[in-house]
Amino acid sequence: MFDRNSTPPPESEASLALRLQRLAMVAERSSNAVLLADADRKVVWVNQAFVASTGFTPQESVGQIFGVLLARGSADSAAFSQFQEAVLQGRGLKREITIRTTTGEARWALVDLQPLHDDAGVLSGWVLVATDLTDVRAQQQLLTLAVDGAGLGTWHWDVSSGAMQCNDRLRQTMGYAKGQMDMTARGWNALVHPDDLQPWLAAVMAQMRSSEVALRMSIRIHHAAGRWVWIMFVGAVVDRSANGHVLRMAGVALDVQAQKAMEHELRVAARTDGLTQLPNRSVLLHAIEQAIARGRAQPGYQFAVLFMDFDRFKQVNDTLGHAVGDALLRQIADRLQESLRPGDSLIQSSDFAHVAARIGGDEFVVLLDNIRGDLDAEIVAGRLIDVLSLPYTIGAHKVVSSASIGIVTSSHAADDADSVLRDADIAMYEAKRTGRARYVMFEPSMRQQVRASVALENDLRLALEQHELFVVYQPLVNLASGAFTGVEALLRWRHPVRGMVSPVEFIPVAEACGLIGALGQFVLQSACHAFAAMPFVPVMDPPVTLAVNLSRAQLRQPGLVDDVRDAMRANGLAPQQLVLEVTESLAAQDAVVLSTLHAIRALGVALSLDDFGTGYSSLSCLHELPVNFVKVDRSFVSQAQTSAYHRVLIEATIRMAQTLGLGTVAEGIETEGQAHLMAELGCDKGQGYLYSKPLEAPALVDWVQARQR
Ligand code: C2E
Ligand code: MG
Ligand code: MG
């Protein structure tokens, strides 16, 4: 320990000489310029570096008053006078000045002038050490330029005092005016977002412990305007004490607000559906995945996936435009969310968690989490169907739509989210197929059906090319006279393996997979062609008619009316010879279908309302449809003799048709009794096995000839 009262032992002459010699050697070899002067300020010695950097030779220097020497070399008069003042007062001074060499070159130097005192404290001389800073300065300037040019903020932390410094750029990024910030480490820490402070301090500590660990982190800083701004700080320890303690840290800072905002947007966009702001498919799949995992881990835990599709969405989009379609989807999303909100009176059982997502087009999916049983899912599905089928008001339009829902519950859930969603989709299709605006619970056997219909679809594509499809003709007769009046064309498919496949089975498949257009064309063209070639057709008076069935999907195809006109022209048929049959279940309020029906009528072609009695439109709607004939469905005809109810309905239908000036046809007459009754009730025409099964063209020609005899 140091003791103030003890004096060090006097140094021997020899050791003093040795020490001085060593010092002189060090001074001589130093890259810093060193000058020694006596008490009278006369230069007694300069080293090589002094000569090199000032250009003054030892001969020129020694003996000069060093102030005079400096005055000749100083390019900075203010700094020079500070040194003069210090010398006069006998004290030291250290500062940076510019000096001018004998060649006129200006250099930056850190000049350290210190007085020497003897043991008695009397001034004995001066030591001047000048460090050439010119290169360091140049580098610093370059750095400053680079930092400014790159728009970088800079910061500096004096660890021992806690003082912070930063450049204007960083201060401005943070939104503060000069003097407005607490320039201490504590003050700065107070500006860091609470969630970012611990990670940031940990990163600083890591860099302090080891310079190998880079300090580079984006954190939120409290902007003067009250918001959070993202700033990236990069830094390093720049000074350590001899024993390794960190003295100073410094670094740069970069405004990354825009980048962070973009990142955020991208992240959100990757998770939400842009139109409805609901979570998207990937979020939903993740949630289902978690539900499946939880189901495995936790016995008794149950969930359900409700897959819904809107029954008239495509129609709304096609007829009212995409803007209305989009608005409808937004309203649907709103209703979904409102209905599922906990505590909502519509769905009291929604005390379980849920995710409602839009996964494409008009497809929405709800995941119900932690339900008590299948019944919960059914209750929610039922309520959703009710809520979603209330009319939607979009601008001037009132849109009525309904939802069909397929449900998969944990009891039948597959092992992965994709499959669960696919099964829910299958059940949804089943709901649509069996009448729409309803829900269907998924059962594993449905997968089998889907596979079968996929196989059927593939075969149907080939059927057209392979000429497996052909048309048969069933005659119609006048019920009063028994005279032959025309035929109905019916499509047949002779499947190479399955044999005859019923149109009841394959027409819906063709509609669903988009083959109906090609199929419809085929029937229209080949029926018109074959009919025109039948020998009795040109000679009969009044003209006999050809009836061709049109499916729902065909009526929405843009080229249909042209196709009909072309088929008549190509085969020389008059419009009075053609009748097109449309099914009754076609909703009359569908604007596209209605306008197509009117366009067909405008060609002079008659329309027949098929399967009357089985669909939705009642007698009272009959006058709204532009049809010429009503075909009473086979199911009514077959019960006409046994059920008073059916007979009354048939009678009413025929009366109404007569009042409206429409013709009537009874389908599926199999017995003489049915034929008599229908004639008695006033029905115009009949069709059925009693007269003939559907026949191929040559057989039909024979049948007609036989009948005419
Ligand atoms: P539809 O238009 O009502 O045709 C009448 C159906 O009743 C035909 O069945 C016919 O064979 C059957 N039928 C006729 N008389 C009798 C009878 O006395 N007793 C019984 N039990 N059945 C009788 P098919 O040919 O199986 O056609 C079924 C449905 O498939 C048709 O009903 C029609 O809706 C549709 N369809 C048939 N061909 C075509 C076509 O070319 N295009 C379109 N879009 N649909 C078609
Ligand atoms: Mg028909
Ligand atoms: Mg029918």
PDB file of C-alpha atoms in Angstrom, residues 3 41 113 187 220 322 368 409-410 473 485 487 489 499 561 567 579 627 643 675 679:
ATOM      1  CA  ASP A   3       2.151   5.398   2.550  1.00  0.00           C
ATOM      2  CA  ARG A  41      12.347  27.313 -23.392  1.00  0.00           C
ATOM      3  CA  LEU A 113       3.175  20.265 -23.836  1.00  0.00           C
ATOM      4  CA  GLY A 187     -32.860   8.338 -20.067  1.00  0.00           C
ATOM      5  CA  ARG A 220     -38.978   0.251 -30.893  1.00  0.00           C
ATOM      6  CA  HIS A 322     -68.087  -8.419 -58.929  1.00  0.00           C
ATOM      7  CA  LEU A 368     -65.411 -24.883 -33.267  1.00  0.00           C
ATOM      8  CA  THR A 409     -66.451 -33.545 -36.035  1.00  0.00           C
ATOM      9  CA  SER A 410     -63.514 -35.035 -34.163  1.00  0.00           C
ATOM     10  CA  TYR A 473     -86.798 -40.864 -78.874  1.00  0.00           C
ATOM     11  CA  THR A 485     -97.747 -35.542 -82.220  1.00  0.00           C
ATOM     12  CA  VAL A 487     -91.040 -37.040 -79.755  1.00  0.00           C
ATOM     13  CA  ALA A 489     -85.140 -36.801 -77.216  1.00  0.00           C
ATOM     14  CA  GLY A 499     -73.561 -50.990 -69.275  1.00  0.00           C
ATOM     15  CA  VAL A 561     -79.395 -19.341 -78.040  1.00  0.00           C
ATOM     16  CA  ALA A 567     -78.950 -26.510 -85.023  1.00  0.00           C
ATOM     17  CA  VAL A 579     -89.645 -27.590 -78.143  1.00  0.00           C
ATOM     18  CA  VAL A 627     -93.469 -21.317 -71.247  1.00  0.00           C
ATOM     19  CA  SER A 643    -104.740 -40.490 -54.424  1.00  0.00           C
ATOM     20  CA  ALA A 675    -104.536 -42.462 -70.081  1.00  0.00           C
ATOM     21  CA  ALA A 679    -107.844 -37.312 -70.975  1.00  0.00           C
TER      22      ALA A 679
END
